[in-house]
Coordinates of C-alpha atoms in Angstrom, one line a residue:
M1 CA -13.3 -6.3 -5.3
E2 CA -15.8 -8.9 -4.2
Q3 CA -14.9 -11.3 -1.4
M4 CA -14.5 -14.3 -3.8
Q5 CA -12.1 -12.2 -5.9
K6 CA -10.0 -11.2 -2.9
E7 CA -9.5 -14.9 -2.0
N8 CA -7.9 -15.4 -5.4
Y9 CA -5.4 -12.6 -4.9
F10 CA -1.9 -13.4 -3.7
F11 CA -1.5 -9.7 -2.5
H12 CA -4.2 -7.2 -2.0
T13 CA -5.2 -4.1 0.0
E14 CA -8.5 -3.6 1.8
K15 CA -9.7 0.0 2.2
L16 CA -6.1 1.1 2.6
T17 CA -5.7 4.8 3.3
V18 CA -2.2 6.3 3.2
G19 CA -0.7 9.6 4.2
Y20 CA 1.7 11.2 6.6
N21 CA 1.4 11.9 10.4
G22 CA -2.2 10.5 10.3
V23 CA -3.3 12.9 7.5
P24 CA -4.9 11.0 4.6
L25 CA -3.4 11.5 1.2
I26 CA -5.0 8.7 -0.8
Q27 CA -8.0 6.8 0.6
D28 CA -9.9 3.5 0.2
I29 CA -7.3 1.8 -2.0
E30 CA -8.5 -1.6 -3.2
I31 CA -6.0 -3.2 -5.5
G32 CA -4.5 -6.7 -5.8
L33 CA -2.6 -9.1 -7.9
K34 CA -2.4 -12.9 -8.3
K35 CA 0.7 -15.0 -8.1
G36 CA 3.0 -14.3 -11.0
E37 CA 1.2 -11.1 -12.1
I38 CA 2.7 -7.6 -12.7
L39 CA 0.9 -4.6 -11.2
T40 CA 1.9 -1.1 -12.2
L41 CA 1.0 2.2 -10.6
I42 CA 0.8 5.2 -12.9
G43 CA -0.2 8.8 -12.4
P44 CA 1.1 12.4 -12.3
N45 CA 4.2 13.4 -10.4
G46 CA 3.4 13.9 -6.8
A47 CA 0.2 11.8 -7.0
G48 CA 1.3 9.5 -4.2
K49 CA 2.6 6.4 -6.0
T50 CA 5.7 6.2 -3.8
T51 CA 3.6 6.8 -0.7
I52 CA 1.3 3.9 -1.6
I53 CA 4.3 1.6 -2.2
R54 CA 6.0 2.5 1.1
S55 CA 2.7 1.9 2.9
M56 CA 2.1 -1.4 1.3
I57 CA 5.6 -2.7 2.3
Q58 CA 5.2 -1.4 5.8
Q59 CA 7.8 1.3 5.6
L60 CA 5.1 3.8 6.3
K61 CA 2.3 3.1 8.7
P62 CA -1.1 3.2 6.9
V63 CA -3.6 5.7 8.2
A64 CA -6.3 3.0 7.9
G65 CA -6.9 -0.3 6.2
V66 CA -5.0 -3.5 5.8
V67 CA -2.4 -5.0 3.4
Y68 CA -2.6 -8.7 2.9
L69 CA 0.0 -11.2 1.6
E70 CA -1.7 -14.6 1.0
Q71 CA -4.7 -13.5 3.1
K72 CA -2.5 -12.8 6.1
P73 CA -2.2 -9.1 7.3
M74 CA 1.4 -8.0 6.5
K75 CA 1.6 -6.3 9.9
D76 CA 1.3 -9.7 11.5
I77 CA 4.2 -11.1 9.4
S78 CA 7.6 -11.0 11.2
G79 CA 10.4 -8.9 9.7
H80 CA 12.6 -12.0 9.1
E81 CA 9.8 -13.8 7.2
L82 CA 9.0 -10.7 5.2
S83 CA 12.6 -10.3 4.2
K84 CA 12.5 -13.7 2.6
R85 CA 9.1 -13.2 0.9
L86 CA 9.3 -9.6 -0.2
S87 CA 12.2 -7.7 -1.9
V88 CA 12.3 -4.0 -2.5
V89 CA 14.1 -1.7 -4.9
L90 CA 13.4 1.9 -4.2
T91 CA 14.7 5.1 -5.9
E92 CA 17.1 6.2 -3.2
R93 CA 20.7 5.7 -4.1
I94 CA 22.4 3.6 -1.4
R95 CA 26.1 4.4 -0.7
P96 CA 27.9 1.4 0.7
E97 CA 31.5 2.2 1.4
M98 CA 34.3 0.0 0.1
M99 CA 32.0 -2.6 -1.3
T100 CA 32.2 -4.3 -4.7
C101 CA 29.1 -4.8 -6.8
R102 CA 29.2 -8.5 -6.0
E103 CA 29.3 -7.8 -2.3
V104 CA 26.3 -5.5 -2.7
V105 CA 24.4 -8.2 -4.6
A106 CA 25.4 -10.8 -2.0
T107 CA 23.7 -8.8 0.8
G108 CA 20.4 -10.1 -0.7
R109 CA 21.3 -13.5 0.8
Y110 CA 21.5 -12.2 4.4
P111 CA 18.0 -13.3 5.3
Y112 CA 19.1 -16.9 4.7
T113 CA 22.6 -16.8 6.4
G114 CA 23.5 -17.0 10.1
R115 CA 24.1 -14.0 12.2
F116 CA 27.6 -13.5 10.8
G117 CA 26.3 -13.3 7.2
I118 CA 28.6 -16.0 5.9
L119 CA 27.6 -17.3 2.5
G120 CA 27.6 -20.9 1.7
E121 CA 28.2 -22.6 -1.6
E122 CA 24.5 -22.5 -2.6
D123 CA 24.3 -18.8 -1.6
N124 CA 27.3 -18.0 -3.8
K125 CA 25.8 -19.9 -6.7
I126 CA 22.6 -17.9 -6.4
V127 CA 24.6 -14.6 -6.3
D128 CA 26.4 -15.5 -9.5
E129 CA 23.2 -16.5 -11.2
A130 CA 21.5 -13.3 -10.3
M131 CA 24.4 -11.2 -11.6
E132 CA 24.5 -13.2 -14.8
L133 CA 20.7 -12.9 -15.2
V134 CA 20.9 -9.0 -15.2
D135 CA 24.2 -9.0 -17.2
I136 CA 26.5 -7.4 -14.6
T137 CA 29.0 -10.2 -14.1
F138 CA 31.7 -7.9 -15.6
L139 CA 31.0 -5.5 -12.7
K140 CA 31.6 -8.1 -9.9
D141 CA 35.0 -6.6 -8.7
R142 CA 34.2 -3.0 -9.4
D143 CA 33.6 -0.5 -6.5
F144 CA 29.8 0.0 -6.4
L145 CA 30.2 3.7 -6.0
K146 CA 32.2 3.9 -9.2
T147 CA 29.4 2.6 -11.4
S148 CA 26.9 4.5 -13.4
D149 CA 23.3 5.1 -12.2
G150 CA 22.0 2.6 -14.6
Q151 CA 24.5 0.0 -13.5
K152 CA 23.7 0.6 -9.9
Q153 CA 20.0 0.0 -10.7
R154 CA 20.8 -3.4 -12.2
V155 CA 23.0 -4.3 -9.2
M156 CA 20.1 -3.5 -6.9
L157 CA 17.8 -5.7 -9.1
A158 CA 20.3 -8.6 -8.8
R159 CA 20.4 -8.0 -5.1
A160 CA 16.6 -8.2 -4.9
I161 CA 16.6 -11.4 -7.1
C162 CA 19.1 -13.0 -4.7
Q163 CA 16.5 -12.9 -2.0
E164 CA 14.4 -15.3 -4.0
P165 CA 11.2 -13.5 -3.0
D166 CA 7.6 -14.3 -3.8
I167 CA 7.0 -10.6 -4.5
I168 CA 9.3 -7.8 -5.7
V169 CA 8.4 -4.1 -5.3
L170 CA 10.1 -1.5 -7.5
D171 CA 9.7 2.2 -7.3
E172 CA 10.4 3.8 -10.8
P173 CA 13.0 1.1 -11.6
T174 CA 13.7 2.5 -15.1
S175 CA 14.4 6.1 -14.1
F176 CA 18.2 5.9 -14.6
L177 CA 18.3 3.5 -17.5
D178 CA 18.7 4.2 -21.2
I179 CA 16.3 2.7 -23.7
R180 CA 18.3 -0.5 -24.2
Y181 CA 18.5 -1.2 -20.5
K182 CA 14.9 -0.2 -19.8
L183 CA 13.8 -3.0 -22.2
E184 CA 16.4 -5.5 -20.8
F185 CA 15.4 -4.7 -17.2
L186 CA 11.7 -5.1 -17.8
S187 CA 12.2 -8.2 -19.9
I188 CA 14.0 -9.8 -17.0
I189 CA 11.1 -8.9 -14.7
Q190 CA 8.6 -10.2 -17.1
N191 CA 10.5 -13.5 -17.6
M192 CA 10.8 -14.1 -13.9
S193 CA 7.1 -13.3 -13.4
R194 CA 6.1 -15.9 -16.1
K195 CA 8.7 -18.6 -15.4
K196 CA 9.1 -18.4 -11.7
G197 CA 5.7 -17.1 -10.6
L198 CA 7.3 -13.9 -9.2
S199 CA 4.6 -11.3 -8.4
V200 CA 5.7 -7.7 -9.1
I201 CA 4.4 -4.3 -7.9
M202 CA 6.1 -1.2 -9.5
S203 CA 5.5 2.4 -10.4
L204 CA 6.4 3.6 -13.9
H205 CA 6.4 6.9 -15.8
E206 CA 6.7 5.3 -19.2
L207 CA 3.1 4.7 -20.1
D208 CA 3.9 2.7 -23.3
L209 CA 6.0 0.3 -21.3
A210 CA 3.4 0.1 -18.5
G211 CA 0.8 -0.9 -21.1
R212 CA 3.0 -3.6 -22.6
I213 CA 4.3 -5.3 -19.4
S214 CA 1.5 -5.0 -16.9
D215 CA -1.3 -7.5 -16.1
K216 CA -3.0 -4.9 -13.9
I217 CA -2.7 -1.1 -13.7
A218 CA -3.7 1.2 -10.9
C219 CA -4.2 4.9 -11.9
I220 CA -3.6 7.4 -9.0
K221 CA -5.3 10.8 -9.2
G222 CA -6.3 13.1 -6.5
D223 CA -7.2 11.3 -3.3
R224 CA -8.0 8.0 -4.8
V225 CA -7.2 5.2 -7.2
D226 CA -9.1 6.5 -10.2
R227 CA -9.1 3.3 -12.2
F228 CA -7.8 -0.3 -11.6
G229 CA -7.9 -3.0 -14.3
T230 CA -6.1 -4.5 -17.2
P231 CA -4.2 -2.4 -19.7
E232 CA -7.1 -2.8 -22.2
E233 CA -9.5 -1.4 -19.6
I234 CA -7.2 1.4 -18.6
F235 CA -6.0 2.7 -21.9
S236 CA -9.3 3.7 -23.3
E237 CA -9.6 6.7 -25.7
G238 CA -9.0 10.0 -24.0
Y239 CA -8.5 8.7 -20.5
I240 CA -4.7 9.3 -20.2
Q241 CA -5.1 12.9 -21.1
K242 CA -7.7 13.3 -18.3
L243 CA -5.5 11.4 -15.8
Y244 CA -2.6 13.7 -16.4
D245 CA -4.7 16.9 -17.0
M246 CA -2.9 17.3 -20.4
D247 CA -3.6 20.8 -21.9
V248 CA -1.0 20.6 -24.6
G249 CA -0.4 17.7 -27.0
T250 CA -2.0 14.3 -27.2
Y251 CA -1.5 10.7 -26.1
N252 CA -2.7 7.9 -28.3
E253 CA -3.8 5.0 -26.0
K254 CA -3.7 2.4 -28.8
S255 CA -0.2 3.2 -30.2
G256 CA 1.4 4.7 -27.2
D257 CA 2.4 7.7 -29.3
L258 CA 2.9 11.1 -27.6
E259 CA 2.6 14.1 -29.8
L260 CA 3.2 17.8 -29.3
G261 CA 0.4 20.3 -29.9
K262 CA -0.7 21.0 -33.4
V263 CA 0.1 24.3 -35.1
E264 CA -3.1 26.2 -35.5
G265 CA -4.0 28.4 -38.5
N266 CA -4.9 28.0 -42.1
P267 CA -3.1 25.1 -43.7
R268 CA -0.1 26.2 -45.9
I269 CA 0.8 22.7 -47.0
F270 CA -1.3 19.8 -48.0
V271 CA 0.2 16.3 -47.3
I272 CA -1.0 13.3 -49.3
A273 CA 0.0 10.4 -47.0
G274 CA -0.8 6.9 -45.9
D275 CA 0.7 3.5 -44.9
G276 CA 2.8 5.3 -42.2
S277 CA 4.7 7.3 -44.8
G278 CA 3.5 10.7 -43.6
T279 CA 4.1 10.7 -39.9
E280 CA 7.7 11.9 -40.1
T281 CA 6.6 14.7 -42.4
F282 CA 3.8 15.7 -40.0
R283 CA 6.3 15.9 -37.1
R284 CA 8.8 17.9 -39.2
L285 CA 6.1 20.4 -40.2
Q286 CA 5.0 20.7 -36.5
R287 CA 8.7 21.4 -35.5
E288 CA 8.9 24.1 -38.1
Q289 CA 5.6 25.5 -36.9
I290 CA 3.9 25.2 -40.3
P291 CA 0.1 24.6 -40.2
F292 CA -0.8 21.8 -42.6
A293 CA -3.7 19.6 -43.8
A294 CA -3.5 15.9 -44.4
G295 CA -5.6 13.4 -46.4
I296 CA -7.3 11.5 -47.6
L297 CA -6.6 8.9 -44.9
W298 CA -8.5 5.8 -43.9
E299 CA -9.1 5.8 -40.1
N300 CA -7.3 2.6 -39.7
D301 CA -4.1 3.9 -41.4
I302 CA -0.9 4.1 -39.4
D303 CA -0.7 7.9 -40.3
Y304 CA -4.2 8.7 -39.1
S305 CA -3.5 9.2 -35.3
A306 CA -0.5 11.4 -35.9
A307 CA -2.4 13.5 -38.5
L308 CA -5.3 13.9 -36.1
A309 CA -2.9 15.1 -33.4
L310 CA -0.7 17.4 -35.5
A311 CA -2.6 18.6 -38.6
A312 CA -4.8 21.7 -38.7
D313 CA -7.2 19.9 -40.8
V314 CA -7.6 16.1 -41.7
I315 CA -9.8 14.6 -44.3
S316 CA -10.5 11.0 -43.5
V317 CA -12.9 8.1 -44.3
K318 CA -14.0 5.1 -42.3
A319 CA -11.9 2.0 -42.5
F320 CA -12.3 0.0 -45.7
C321 CA -14.8 2.5 -47.1
P322 CA -14.4 4.1 -50.5
I323 CA -13.4 7.8 -50.9
S324 CA -16.5 9.8 -51.8
E325 CA -16.8 12.6 -54.2
S326 CA -17.6 15.0 -51.4
D327 CA -14.2 14.0 -49.8
M328 CA -12.5 14.7 -53.1
V329 CA -14.1 18.1 -53.4
R330 CA -13.1 19.1 -49.9
A331 CA -9.5 17.9 -50.4
K332 CA -9.2 19.9 -53.7
E333 CA -10.6 23.0 -51.9
L334 CA -7.8 22.6 -49.3
I335 CA -5.2 22.1 -52.0
N336 CA -6.4 25.3 -53.6
Q337 CA -5.8 27.2 -50.4
C338 CA -2.3 25.8 -49.8
D339 CA 1.1 27.0 -51.1
Q340 CA 2.5 23.5 -51.5
V341 CA 1.6 19.9 -51.7
I342 CA 3.8 17.1 -50.4
C343 CA 3.1 13.5 -51.4
T344 CA 4.8 10.9 -49.2
L345 CA 3.2 7.9 -50.9
D346 CA 4.7 5.6 -53.6
L347 CA 1.7 6.2 -55.9
E348 CA 2.9 3.6 -58.4
N349 CA 2.4 0.7 -56.0
L350 CA -0.9 1.7 -54.3
G351 CA -3.1 -0.5 -56.4
A352 CA -6.7 0.3 -57.2
Y353 CA -7.5 1.7 -53.8
G354 CA -5.1 4.6 -54.5
D355 CA -6.8 5.9 -57.6
K356 CA -8.4 8.8 -55.8
L357 CA -5.1 9.7 -54.2
K358 CA -3.4 9.7 -57.6
E359 CA -6.2 12.0 -58.9
L360 CA -5.4 14.4 -56.0
Y361 CA -1.7 14.3 -56.8
E362 CA -2.3 15.0 -60.5
Y363 CA -4.7 17.8 -59.5
S364 CA -2.0 19.4 -57.4
L365 CA 0.5 19.2 -60.2
K366 CA -1.9 21.2 -62.4
K367 CA -2.4 23.8 -59.7

């Protein structure tokens, strides 16, 4: 990052090196975010995402480098001031004895109370609003230890929100949430980021969610941040497979679809598909370990990426281009080799562009 860019960042690192007992693990980390932005760390298990997060929030002493909050080194910010400006939700499960969920949430107000931790009227109002925001008001009188992992995670988010921080740090916050609560959780984070200017740093395993919610993404691989940029810059074709050293299956950066490995061998079934009608059939054939061919697909078709990932052979044409006679000859040759043809399209409503596909279907009937 150039000097002028650094001055625009609300939070950034400068040649940060992290590790344990003075031994470097990840070196020369230069990442940052502006006020109200969401920064997500992604990378393989064990890559060091949690180590980076712990070092950035001063729980681990960096091996080298500096972490800045509004151009001030965080090591020079007092613990009391930092507790007001920065809130943290880590993966460890806390075990407060004999505390209700509301009492746990209320501990987020302690940086603002006196030494006895007595909450005033305004503090109680903020606690209630935080619980309502993450939809856990119904848990207020329940023993925290008697809630599910997902409910505990939402209680801890409410606790973090209670601190009214400038920046919130979350380590794998969706790990214990089902799909409904993952989306609700991240929607809350996104809304607070946009409406209240809350800056967010988090690590995520769900790449599709990272690509949708993040303003900036840092990719951790080996001893470095391999890439840092916007989702559009990060999710370029083929990069995720390299980042995670994927030998089996594919990840489509544009759609976020993850597919298992294709079944190799001579195609036994030819699938005439398109308009997204064929993907379920492709996946069923893969599950049944039946090699198949697919076509003829335009390369902007919804089915194309799944066919490319799962089919032993795919016949395709460039977007908006006509199907050539050579494409038809190749498709018919494949049909001749197969035992069966499956058509997932509604051929009657394809219009003129589907004439060639109708011809293929009629050809397969004769065969």
